[in-house]
Coordinates of C-alpha atoms and ligand atoms in Angstrom, one line a residue:
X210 CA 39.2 -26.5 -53.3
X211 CA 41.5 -29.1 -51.7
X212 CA 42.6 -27.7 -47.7
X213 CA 46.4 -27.5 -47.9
X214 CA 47.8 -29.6 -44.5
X215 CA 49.6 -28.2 -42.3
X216 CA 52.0 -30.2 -40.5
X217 CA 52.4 -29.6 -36.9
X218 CA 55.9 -28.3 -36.7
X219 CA 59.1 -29.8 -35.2
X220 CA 59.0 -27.3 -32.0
X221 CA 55.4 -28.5 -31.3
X222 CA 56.7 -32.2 -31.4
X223 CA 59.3 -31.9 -29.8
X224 CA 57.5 -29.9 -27.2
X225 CA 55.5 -33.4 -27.0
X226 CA 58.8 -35.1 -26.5
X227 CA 59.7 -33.0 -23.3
X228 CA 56.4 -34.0 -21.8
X229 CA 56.9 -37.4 -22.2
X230 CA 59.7 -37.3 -20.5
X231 CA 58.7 -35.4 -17.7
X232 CA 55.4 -38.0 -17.8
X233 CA 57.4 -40.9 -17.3
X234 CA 59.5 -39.1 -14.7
X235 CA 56.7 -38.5 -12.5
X236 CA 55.5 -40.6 -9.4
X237 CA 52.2 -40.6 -9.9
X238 CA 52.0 -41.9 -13.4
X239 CA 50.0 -44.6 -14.6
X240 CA 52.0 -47.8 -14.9
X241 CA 49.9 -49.7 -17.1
X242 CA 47.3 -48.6 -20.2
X243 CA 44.7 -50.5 -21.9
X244 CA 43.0 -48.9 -25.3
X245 CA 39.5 -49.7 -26.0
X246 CA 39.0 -49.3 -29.4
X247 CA 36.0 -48.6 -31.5
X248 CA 35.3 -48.4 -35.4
X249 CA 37.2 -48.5 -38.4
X250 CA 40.8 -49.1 -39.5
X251 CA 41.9 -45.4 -39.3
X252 CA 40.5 -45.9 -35.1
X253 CA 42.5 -49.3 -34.9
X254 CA 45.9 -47.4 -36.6
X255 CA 45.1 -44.2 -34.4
X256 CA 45.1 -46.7 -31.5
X257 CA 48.8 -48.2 -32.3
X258 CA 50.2 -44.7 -32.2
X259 CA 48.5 -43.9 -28.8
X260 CA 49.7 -46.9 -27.3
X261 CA 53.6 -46.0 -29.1
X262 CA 53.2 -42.3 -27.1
X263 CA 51.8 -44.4 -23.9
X264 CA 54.8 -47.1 -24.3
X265 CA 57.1 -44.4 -24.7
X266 CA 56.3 -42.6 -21.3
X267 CA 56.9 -45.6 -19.7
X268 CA 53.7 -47.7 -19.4
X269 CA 52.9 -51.3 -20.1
X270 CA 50.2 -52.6 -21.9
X271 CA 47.4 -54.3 -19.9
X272 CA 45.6 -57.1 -21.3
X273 CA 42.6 -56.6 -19.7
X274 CA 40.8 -53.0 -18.3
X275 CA 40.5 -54.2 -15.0
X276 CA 44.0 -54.5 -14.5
X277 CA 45.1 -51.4 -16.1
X278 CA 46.1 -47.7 -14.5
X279 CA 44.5 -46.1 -17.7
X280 CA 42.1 -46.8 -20.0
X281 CA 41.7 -45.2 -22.8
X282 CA 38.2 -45.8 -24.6
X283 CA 39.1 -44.9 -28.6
X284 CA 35.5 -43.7 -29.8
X285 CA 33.6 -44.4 -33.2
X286 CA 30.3 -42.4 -34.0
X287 CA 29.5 -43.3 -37.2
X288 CA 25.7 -45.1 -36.0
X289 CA 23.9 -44.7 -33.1
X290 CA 24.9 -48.3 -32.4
X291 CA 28.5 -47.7 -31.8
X292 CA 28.0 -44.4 -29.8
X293 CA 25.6 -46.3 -27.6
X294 CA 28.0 -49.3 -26.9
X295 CA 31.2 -47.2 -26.2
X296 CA 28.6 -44.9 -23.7
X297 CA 27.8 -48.2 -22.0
X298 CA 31.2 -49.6 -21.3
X299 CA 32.3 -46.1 -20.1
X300 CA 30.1 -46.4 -17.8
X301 CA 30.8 -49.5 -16.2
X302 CA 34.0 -48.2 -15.7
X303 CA 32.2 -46.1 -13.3
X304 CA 31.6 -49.1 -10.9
X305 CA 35.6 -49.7 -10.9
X306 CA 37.0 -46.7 -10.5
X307 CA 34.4 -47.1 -7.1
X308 CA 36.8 -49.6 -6.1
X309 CA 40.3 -48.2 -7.8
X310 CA 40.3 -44.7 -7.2
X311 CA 43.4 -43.8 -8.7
X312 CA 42.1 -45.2 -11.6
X313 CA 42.2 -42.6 -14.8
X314 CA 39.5 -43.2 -17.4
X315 CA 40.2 -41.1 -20.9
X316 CA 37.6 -41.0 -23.9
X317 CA 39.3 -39.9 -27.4
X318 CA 38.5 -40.2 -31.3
X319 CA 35.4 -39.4 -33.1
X320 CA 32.6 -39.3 -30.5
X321 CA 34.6 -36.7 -28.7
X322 CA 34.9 -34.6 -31.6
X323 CA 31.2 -33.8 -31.8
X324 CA 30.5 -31.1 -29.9
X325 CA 27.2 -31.9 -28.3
X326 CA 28.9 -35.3 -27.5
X327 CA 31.9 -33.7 -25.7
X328 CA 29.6 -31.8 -23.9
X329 CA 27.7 -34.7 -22.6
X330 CA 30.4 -36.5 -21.5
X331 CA 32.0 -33.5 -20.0
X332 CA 28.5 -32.5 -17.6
X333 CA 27.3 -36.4 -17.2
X334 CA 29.9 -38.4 -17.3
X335 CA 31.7 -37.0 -14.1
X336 CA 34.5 -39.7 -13.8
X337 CA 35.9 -39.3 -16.9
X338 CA 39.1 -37.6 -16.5
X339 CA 40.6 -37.1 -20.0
X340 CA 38.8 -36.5 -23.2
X341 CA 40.7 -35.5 -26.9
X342 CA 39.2 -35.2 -30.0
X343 CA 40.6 -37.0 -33.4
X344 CA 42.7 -33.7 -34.2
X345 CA 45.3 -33.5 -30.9
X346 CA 45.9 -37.5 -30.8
X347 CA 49.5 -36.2 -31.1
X348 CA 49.3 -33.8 -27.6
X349 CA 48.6 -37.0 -25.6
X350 CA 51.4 -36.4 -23.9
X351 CA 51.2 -32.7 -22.6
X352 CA 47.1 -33.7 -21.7
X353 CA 48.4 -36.7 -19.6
X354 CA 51.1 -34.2 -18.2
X355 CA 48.7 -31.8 -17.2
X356 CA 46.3 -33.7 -15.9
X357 CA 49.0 -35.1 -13.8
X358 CA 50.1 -32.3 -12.0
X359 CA 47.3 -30.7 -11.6
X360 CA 44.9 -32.9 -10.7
X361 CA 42.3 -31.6 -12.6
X362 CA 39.8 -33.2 -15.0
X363 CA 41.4 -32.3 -19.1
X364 CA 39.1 -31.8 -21.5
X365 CA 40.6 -30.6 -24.9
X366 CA 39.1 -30.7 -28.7
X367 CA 40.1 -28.6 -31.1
X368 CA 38.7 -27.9 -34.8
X369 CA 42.3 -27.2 -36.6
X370 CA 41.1 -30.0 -39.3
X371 CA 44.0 -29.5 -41.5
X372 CA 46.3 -30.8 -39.2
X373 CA 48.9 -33.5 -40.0
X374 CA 51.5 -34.7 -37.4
X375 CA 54.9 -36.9 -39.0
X376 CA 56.9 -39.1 -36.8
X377 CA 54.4 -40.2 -33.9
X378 CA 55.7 -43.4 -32.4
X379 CA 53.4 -46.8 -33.5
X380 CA 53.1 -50.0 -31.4
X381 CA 51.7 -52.3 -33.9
X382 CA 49.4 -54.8 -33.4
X383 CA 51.0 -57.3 -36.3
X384 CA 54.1 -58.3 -37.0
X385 CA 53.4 -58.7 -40.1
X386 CA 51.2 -56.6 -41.3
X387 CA 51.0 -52.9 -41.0
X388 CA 48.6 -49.9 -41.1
X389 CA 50.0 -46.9 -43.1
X390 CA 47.7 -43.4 -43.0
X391 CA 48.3 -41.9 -46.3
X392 CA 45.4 -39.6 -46.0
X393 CA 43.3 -38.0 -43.5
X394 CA 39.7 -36.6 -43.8
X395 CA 36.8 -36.3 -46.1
X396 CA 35.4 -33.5 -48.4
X397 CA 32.6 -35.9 -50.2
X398 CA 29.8 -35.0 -48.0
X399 CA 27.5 -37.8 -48.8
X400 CA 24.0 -36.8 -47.1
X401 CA 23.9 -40.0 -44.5
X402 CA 27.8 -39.6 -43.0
X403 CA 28.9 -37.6 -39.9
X404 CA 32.7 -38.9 -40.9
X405 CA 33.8 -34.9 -42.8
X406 CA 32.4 -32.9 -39.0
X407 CA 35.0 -35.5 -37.0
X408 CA 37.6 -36.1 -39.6
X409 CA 38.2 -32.8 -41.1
X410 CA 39.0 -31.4 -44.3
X411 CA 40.7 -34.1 -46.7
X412 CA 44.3 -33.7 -46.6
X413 CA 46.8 -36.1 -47.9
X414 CA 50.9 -36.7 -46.4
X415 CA 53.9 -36.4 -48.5
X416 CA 54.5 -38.9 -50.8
X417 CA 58.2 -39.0 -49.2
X418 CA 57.0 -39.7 -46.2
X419 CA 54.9 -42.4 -47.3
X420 CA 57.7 -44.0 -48.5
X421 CA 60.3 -43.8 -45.6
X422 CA 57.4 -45.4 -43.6
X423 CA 57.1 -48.4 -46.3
X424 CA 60.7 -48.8 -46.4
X425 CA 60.9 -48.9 -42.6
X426 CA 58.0 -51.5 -42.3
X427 CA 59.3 -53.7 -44.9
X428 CA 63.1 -53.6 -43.2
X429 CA 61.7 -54.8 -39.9
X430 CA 59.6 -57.8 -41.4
X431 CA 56.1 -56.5 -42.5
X432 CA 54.9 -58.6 -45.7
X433 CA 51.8 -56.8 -45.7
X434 CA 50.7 -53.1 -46.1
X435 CA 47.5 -51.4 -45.7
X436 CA 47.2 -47.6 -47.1
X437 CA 44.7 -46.4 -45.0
X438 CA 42.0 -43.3 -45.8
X439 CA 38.6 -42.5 -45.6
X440 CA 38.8 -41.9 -49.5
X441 CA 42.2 -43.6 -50.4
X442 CA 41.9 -42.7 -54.4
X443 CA 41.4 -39.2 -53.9
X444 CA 44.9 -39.1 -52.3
X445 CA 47.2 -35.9 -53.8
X446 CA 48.2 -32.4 -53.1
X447 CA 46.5 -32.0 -56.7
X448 CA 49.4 -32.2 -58.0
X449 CA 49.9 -34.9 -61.6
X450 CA 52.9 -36.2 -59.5
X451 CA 51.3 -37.0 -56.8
X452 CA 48.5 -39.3 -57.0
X453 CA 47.0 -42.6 -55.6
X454 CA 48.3 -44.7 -58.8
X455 CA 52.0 -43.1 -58.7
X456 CA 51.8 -43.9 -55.0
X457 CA 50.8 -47.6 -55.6
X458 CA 53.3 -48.2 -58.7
X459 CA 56.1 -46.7 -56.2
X460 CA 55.1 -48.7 -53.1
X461 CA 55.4 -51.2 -55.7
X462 CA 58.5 -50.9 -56.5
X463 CA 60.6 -50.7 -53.1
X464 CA 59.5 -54.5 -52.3
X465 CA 56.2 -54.5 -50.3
X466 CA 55.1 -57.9 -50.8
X467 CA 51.8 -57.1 -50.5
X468 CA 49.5 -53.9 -50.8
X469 CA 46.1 -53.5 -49.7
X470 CA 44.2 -50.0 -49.4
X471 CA 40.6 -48.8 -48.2
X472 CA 38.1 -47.0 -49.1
X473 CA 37.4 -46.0 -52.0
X474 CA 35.0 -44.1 -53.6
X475 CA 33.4 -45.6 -56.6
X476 CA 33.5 -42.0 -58.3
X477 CA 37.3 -41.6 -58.0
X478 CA 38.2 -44.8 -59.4
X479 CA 39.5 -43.7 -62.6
X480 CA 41.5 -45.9 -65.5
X481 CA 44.6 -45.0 -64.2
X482 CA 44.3 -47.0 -60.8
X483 CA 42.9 -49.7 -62.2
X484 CA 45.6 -50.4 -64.8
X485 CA 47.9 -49.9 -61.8
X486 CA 46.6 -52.8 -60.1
X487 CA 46.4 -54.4 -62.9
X488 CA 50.4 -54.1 -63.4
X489 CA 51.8 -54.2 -59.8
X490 CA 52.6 -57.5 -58.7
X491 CA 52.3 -56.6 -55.5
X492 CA 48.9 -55.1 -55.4
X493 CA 46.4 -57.2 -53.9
X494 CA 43.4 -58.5 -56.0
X495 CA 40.3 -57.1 -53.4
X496 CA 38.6 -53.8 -53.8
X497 CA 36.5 -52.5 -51.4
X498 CA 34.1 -50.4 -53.0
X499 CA 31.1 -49.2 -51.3
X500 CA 28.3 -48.5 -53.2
X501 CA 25.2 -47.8 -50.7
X502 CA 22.5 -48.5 -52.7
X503 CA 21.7 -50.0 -56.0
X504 CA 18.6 -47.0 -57.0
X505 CA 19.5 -44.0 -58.9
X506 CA 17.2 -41.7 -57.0
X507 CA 18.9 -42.8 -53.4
X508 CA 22.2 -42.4 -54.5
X509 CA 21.2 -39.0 -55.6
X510 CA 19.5 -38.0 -52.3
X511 CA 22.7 -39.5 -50.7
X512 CA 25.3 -37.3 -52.6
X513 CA 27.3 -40.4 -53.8
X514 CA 27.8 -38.8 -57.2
X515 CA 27.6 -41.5 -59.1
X516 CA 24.8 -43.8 -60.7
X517 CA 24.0 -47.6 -60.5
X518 CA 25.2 -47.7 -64.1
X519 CA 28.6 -45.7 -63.4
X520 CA 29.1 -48.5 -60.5
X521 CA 29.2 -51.3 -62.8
X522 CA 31.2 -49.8 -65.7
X523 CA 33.6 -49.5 -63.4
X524 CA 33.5 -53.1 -62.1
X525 CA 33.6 -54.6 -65.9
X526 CA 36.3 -52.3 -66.1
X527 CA 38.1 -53.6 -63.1
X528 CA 37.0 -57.2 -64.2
X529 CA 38.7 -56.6 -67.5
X530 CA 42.3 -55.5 -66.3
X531 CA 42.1 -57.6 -63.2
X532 CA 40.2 -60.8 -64.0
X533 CA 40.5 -62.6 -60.5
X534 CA 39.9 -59.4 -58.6
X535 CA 37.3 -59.5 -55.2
X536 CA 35.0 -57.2 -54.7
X537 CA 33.5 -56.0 -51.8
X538 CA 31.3 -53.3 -50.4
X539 CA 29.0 -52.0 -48.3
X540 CA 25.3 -50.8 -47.9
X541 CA 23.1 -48.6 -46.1
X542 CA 19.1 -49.9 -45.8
X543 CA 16.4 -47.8 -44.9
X544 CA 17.8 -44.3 -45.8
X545 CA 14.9 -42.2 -45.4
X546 CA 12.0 -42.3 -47.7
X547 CA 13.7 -45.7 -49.4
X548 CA 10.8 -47.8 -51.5
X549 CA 10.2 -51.5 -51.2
X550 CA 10.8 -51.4 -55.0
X551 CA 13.9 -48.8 -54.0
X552 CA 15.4 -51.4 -51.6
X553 CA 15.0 -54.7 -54.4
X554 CA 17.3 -52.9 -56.6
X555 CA 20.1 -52.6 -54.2
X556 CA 19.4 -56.8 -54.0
X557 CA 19.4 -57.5 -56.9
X558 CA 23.0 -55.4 -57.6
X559 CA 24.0 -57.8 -55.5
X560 CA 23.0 -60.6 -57.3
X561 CA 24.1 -58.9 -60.7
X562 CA 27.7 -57.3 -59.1
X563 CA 28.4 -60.8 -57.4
X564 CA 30.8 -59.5 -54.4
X565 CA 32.6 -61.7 -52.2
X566 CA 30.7 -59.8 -49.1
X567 CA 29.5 -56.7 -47.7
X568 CA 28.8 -54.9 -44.7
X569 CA 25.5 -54.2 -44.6
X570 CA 23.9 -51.7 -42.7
X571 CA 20.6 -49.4 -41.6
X572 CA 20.3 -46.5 -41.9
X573 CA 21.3 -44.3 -38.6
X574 CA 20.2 -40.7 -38.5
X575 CA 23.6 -38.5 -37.6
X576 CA 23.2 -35.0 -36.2
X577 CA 24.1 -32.4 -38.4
X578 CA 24.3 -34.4 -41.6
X579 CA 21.4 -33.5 -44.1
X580 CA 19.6 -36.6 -44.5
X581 CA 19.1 -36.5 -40.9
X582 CA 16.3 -33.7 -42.2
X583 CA 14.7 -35.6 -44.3
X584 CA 11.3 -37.4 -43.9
X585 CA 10.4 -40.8 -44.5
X586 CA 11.5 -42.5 -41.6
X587 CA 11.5 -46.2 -42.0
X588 CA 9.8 -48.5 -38.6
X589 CA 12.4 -50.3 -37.2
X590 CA 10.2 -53.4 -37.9
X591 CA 10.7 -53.0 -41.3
X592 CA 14.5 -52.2 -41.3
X593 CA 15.4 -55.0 -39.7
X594 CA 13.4 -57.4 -42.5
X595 CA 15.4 -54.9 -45.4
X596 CA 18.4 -56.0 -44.0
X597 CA 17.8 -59.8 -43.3
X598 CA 16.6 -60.2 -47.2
X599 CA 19.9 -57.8 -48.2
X600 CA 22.0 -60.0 -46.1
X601 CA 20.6 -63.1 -47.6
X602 CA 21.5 -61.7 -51.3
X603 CA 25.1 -61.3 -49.7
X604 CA 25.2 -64.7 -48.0
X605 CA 24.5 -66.1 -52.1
X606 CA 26.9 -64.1 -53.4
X607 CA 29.7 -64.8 -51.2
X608 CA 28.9 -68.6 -51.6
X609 CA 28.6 -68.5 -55.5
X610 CA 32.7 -66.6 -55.3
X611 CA 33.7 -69.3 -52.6
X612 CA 31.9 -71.9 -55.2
X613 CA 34.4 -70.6 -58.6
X614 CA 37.3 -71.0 -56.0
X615 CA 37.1 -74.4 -55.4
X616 CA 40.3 -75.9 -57.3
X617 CA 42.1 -72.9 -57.5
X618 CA 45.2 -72.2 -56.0
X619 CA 46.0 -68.7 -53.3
X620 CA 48.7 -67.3 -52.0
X621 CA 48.2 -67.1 -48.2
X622 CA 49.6 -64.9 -45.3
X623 CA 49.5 -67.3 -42.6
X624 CA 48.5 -64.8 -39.5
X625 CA 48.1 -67.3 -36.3
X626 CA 47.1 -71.0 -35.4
X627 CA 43.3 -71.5 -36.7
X628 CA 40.7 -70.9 -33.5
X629 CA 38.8 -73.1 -34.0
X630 CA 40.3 -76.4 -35.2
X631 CA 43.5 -78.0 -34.4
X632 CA 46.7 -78.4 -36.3
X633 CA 45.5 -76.1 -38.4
X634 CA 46.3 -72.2 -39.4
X635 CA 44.7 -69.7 -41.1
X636 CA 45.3 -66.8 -43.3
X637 CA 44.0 -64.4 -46.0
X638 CA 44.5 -64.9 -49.6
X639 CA 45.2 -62.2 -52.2
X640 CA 41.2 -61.6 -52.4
X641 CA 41.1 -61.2 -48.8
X642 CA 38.8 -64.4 -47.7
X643 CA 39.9 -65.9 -45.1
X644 CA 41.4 -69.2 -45.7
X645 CA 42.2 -72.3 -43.0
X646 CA 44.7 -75.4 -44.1
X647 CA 47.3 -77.5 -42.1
X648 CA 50.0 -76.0 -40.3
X649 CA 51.5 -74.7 -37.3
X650 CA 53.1 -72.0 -35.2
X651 CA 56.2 -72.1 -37.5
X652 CA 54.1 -70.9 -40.8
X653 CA 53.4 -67.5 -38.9
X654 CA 54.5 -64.8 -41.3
X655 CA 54.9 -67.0 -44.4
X656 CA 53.1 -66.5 -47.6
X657 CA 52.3 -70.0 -48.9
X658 CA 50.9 -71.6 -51.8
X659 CA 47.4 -73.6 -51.1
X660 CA 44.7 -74.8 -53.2
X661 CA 41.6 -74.6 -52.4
X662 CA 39.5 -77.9 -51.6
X663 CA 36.3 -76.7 -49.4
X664 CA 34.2 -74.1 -48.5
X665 CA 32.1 -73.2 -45.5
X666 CA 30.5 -70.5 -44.5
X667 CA 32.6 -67.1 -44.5
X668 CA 35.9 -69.0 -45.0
X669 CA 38.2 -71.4 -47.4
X670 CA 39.8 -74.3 -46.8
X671 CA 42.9 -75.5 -48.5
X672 CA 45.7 -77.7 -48.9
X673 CA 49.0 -76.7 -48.9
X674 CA 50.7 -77.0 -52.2
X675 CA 54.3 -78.7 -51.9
X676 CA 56.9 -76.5 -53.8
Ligands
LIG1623 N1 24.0 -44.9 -41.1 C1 24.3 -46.2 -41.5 N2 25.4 -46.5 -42.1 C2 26.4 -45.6 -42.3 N3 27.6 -45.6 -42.8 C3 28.1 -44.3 -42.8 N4 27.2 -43.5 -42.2 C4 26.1 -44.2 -41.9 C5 24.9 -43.9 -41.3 N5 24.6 -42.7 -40.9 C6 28.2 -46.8 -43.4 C7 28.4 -46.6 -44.9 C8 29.9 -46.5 -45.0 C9 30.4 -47.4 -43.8 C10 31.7 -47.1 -43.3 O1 29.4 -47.1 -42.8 O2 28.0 -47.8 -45.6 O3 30.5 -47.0 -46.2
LIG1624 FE1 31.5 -40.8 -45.3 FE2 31.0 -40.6 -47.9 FE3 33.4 -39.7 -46.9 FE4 32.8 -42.3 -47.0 S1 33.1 -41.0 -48.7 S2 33.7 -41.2 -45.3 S3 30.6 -42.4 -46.7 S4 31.3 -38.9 -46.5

């Protein structure tokens, strides 16, 4: 059964309002904030909409930590990895706030919501004044307020995952292109993934609201859109008039010029989205659709619900509606008890799938989770070579796609000047690969017509077609 949300009321945000207020009335307050942030898309979004409640109570965005009042550290605990980074840079804040006493150090997202990990920080990690969890981004406000008058460390996570809060303020990263939440949570459950203990119960916003949001975006500029969801094509209240393909035909319709989404789950792409990309204009041609594994048995053991074979019926059925479409995806090496003959499978789906790239990744046991019970640990030593041979699969792949591009012609959303060679900018195509060709500050924000003449590495290059 799918949790109903429940949106945090009008008196509760409004309650948020008033402490704003009295936040940026106060003499004490931090002037300036900086947001570290961690992770995945949904971290980057969450990150806009705490700097929007931090811009609205008055503070200025510093570029860099050591110049800022605040800094908030925006946390990501899917691996070990990412846990162990964030930990690392807290704590070098510890040497700072030495010299900057005033200095207010906050830790929020994921990490936080785990309890043991709250914990920690809470007994360890003494300096740390503020710590939320991914529920209560929205009470940012009263937590700064009390933590301002009364001097007192705030600690606060609660475990209402059903949550949903409308109308937070957003200070967007991109001019152009825009993060939009249209669900929130996770109820899959695959074996390996911590995300459904720190994310909560799926639940998905009103479609309405959705599409005030898009309207908004699109009336102050934004070409681009990106739905953003742990499991984007489960969105609905269960309701037929409210699903992920509606959603995409009526975003559609109102004049996006471009729609992206992720993730999706390979088991909830059903005929209906696809033909939906397949007719919307404005839908990009990219798919990001992890897969894991390419062995039956692991797939099983990591509750994907869904077999090797499934996987690529749905990609010829993709292919066929949407012949140009990119595909891309991610893996996990080394999930416990994984076979040498286990692991060739997933590299050779890679040869036989083709994707334009993938994430690839080992396997990181998460508390809590139940693969993190199993046996059949695999040595780091050999993890390490998994991953090199899976990555050189990828590298082919995405150089055989780059290959069957050569000639063709993209549509590109110039995004900035290109880094690393002059006079020119780059951009992503419909596919999503990033692709460089001649220009300058003025094509910012344009989507323009290039062919493409080279390619190197993880990129395009192009020439710019004259209209
Ligand atoms: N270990 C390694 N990789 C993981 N992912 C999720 N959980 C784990 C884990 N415990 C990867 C999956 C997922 C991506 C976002 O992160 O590939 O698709
Ligand atoms: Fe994690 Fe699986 Fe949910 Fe993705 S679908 S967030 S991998 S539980």
């Amino acid at each position: 059964m799918r949790a109903a949300p429940v949106f945090v009321s009008q008196e509760e945000l409004k309650a948020q309002q008033d402490a704003a207020r009295q936040v940026s009335a106060l003499p004490n307050r931090p002037g300036s904030y900086h947001i570290v942030t961690y992770g995945c898309q949904m971290n980057a979004h969450d990150s806009e909409k705490l700097a929007g409640l931090l811009s609205g109570m008055g503070m200025t965005e510093a570029p860099d930590r050591r110049e800022a009042d605040l800094v908030l550290f925006n946390t990501c605990c899917i691996r070990d990895n990412a846990e162990r980074r964030a930990l690392g840079n807290i704590t070098w804040l510890k040497e700072l706030k030495a010299q900057k006493p005033g200095l207010i150090i906050g830790v929020c997202g994921c990490m936080v919501q785990q309890p043991a990990m709250a914990q920690k920080i809470l007994r360890q990690y003494r300096f740390v004044d503020l710590a939320f969890g991914t529920h209560n981004l929205h009470c940012l406000p009263s937590l700064l307020l009390s933590l301002l008058t009364q001097r007192s460390r705030v600690f606060s996570v609660t475990d209402d995952e059903t949550l949903i809060a409308e109308g937070l303020p957003v200070k967007r990263l991109n001019a152009y292109h825009a993060y939009i939440t249209i669900m929130y949570g996770c109820d899959n459950y695959c074996s390996y993934c911590i995300v459904p203990y720190v994310r909560g119960r799926e639940r998905s916003r009103r479609m309405d609201d959705i599409l005030r949001e898009a309207e908004g975006l699109v009336k102050s500029g934004v070409k681009e859109i990106m739905l953003l969801g742990q499991n984007v094509n489960s969105y609905g209240s269960g309701s037929a008039t409210e699903t992920f393909p509606i959603l995409l035909r009526k975003l559609d319709a109102i004049g996006v010029e471009r729609i992206r989404f992720m993730t999706s789950h390979p088991k909830d792409l059903s005929d209906e989205l696809i033909q939906a990309m397949a007719d919307c204009p404005h839908v990009c041609h990219h798919l990001h659709l992890p897969v894991q594994s390419g062995d039956n048995e692991i797939l099983r053991q990591m509750n994907r619900r869904y077999t090797r074979e499934a996987y690529l019926d749905r990609v010829r059925r993709l292919r066929q509606a949407v012949p140009d479409i990119g595909l891309t995806t991610d893996f996990i090496v080394s999930f416990p008890g994984e076979t040498q003959a286990q692991f060739e499978r997933t590299c050779d789906l890679v040869d036989e799938v083709g994707f334009d790239a993938a994430f690839t990744f080992i396997y990181s046991p998460r508390e809590g989770t139940r693969a993190a019970a199993l046996p059949g640990r695999i040595e780091a030593a050999e993890s390490t070579r998994r991953i090199e041979t899976l990555i050189r699969h990828v590298e082919a792949s995405t150089e055989r796609v780059h290959q069957s591009l050569l000639g063709t012609e993209e549509l590109v959303l110039v995004e900035g000047l290109s880094k690393r060679d002059e006079g020119m900018v780059s951009g992503k195509g419909r596919r999503n690969i990033t692709i460089t060709f001649p220009g300058d500050a003025r094509d910012i924000g344009a989507i323009l017509p290039v062919t493409i003449t080279s390619c190197a590495a993880n990129t395009l290059r192009g020439q710019r077609k004259e209209r």
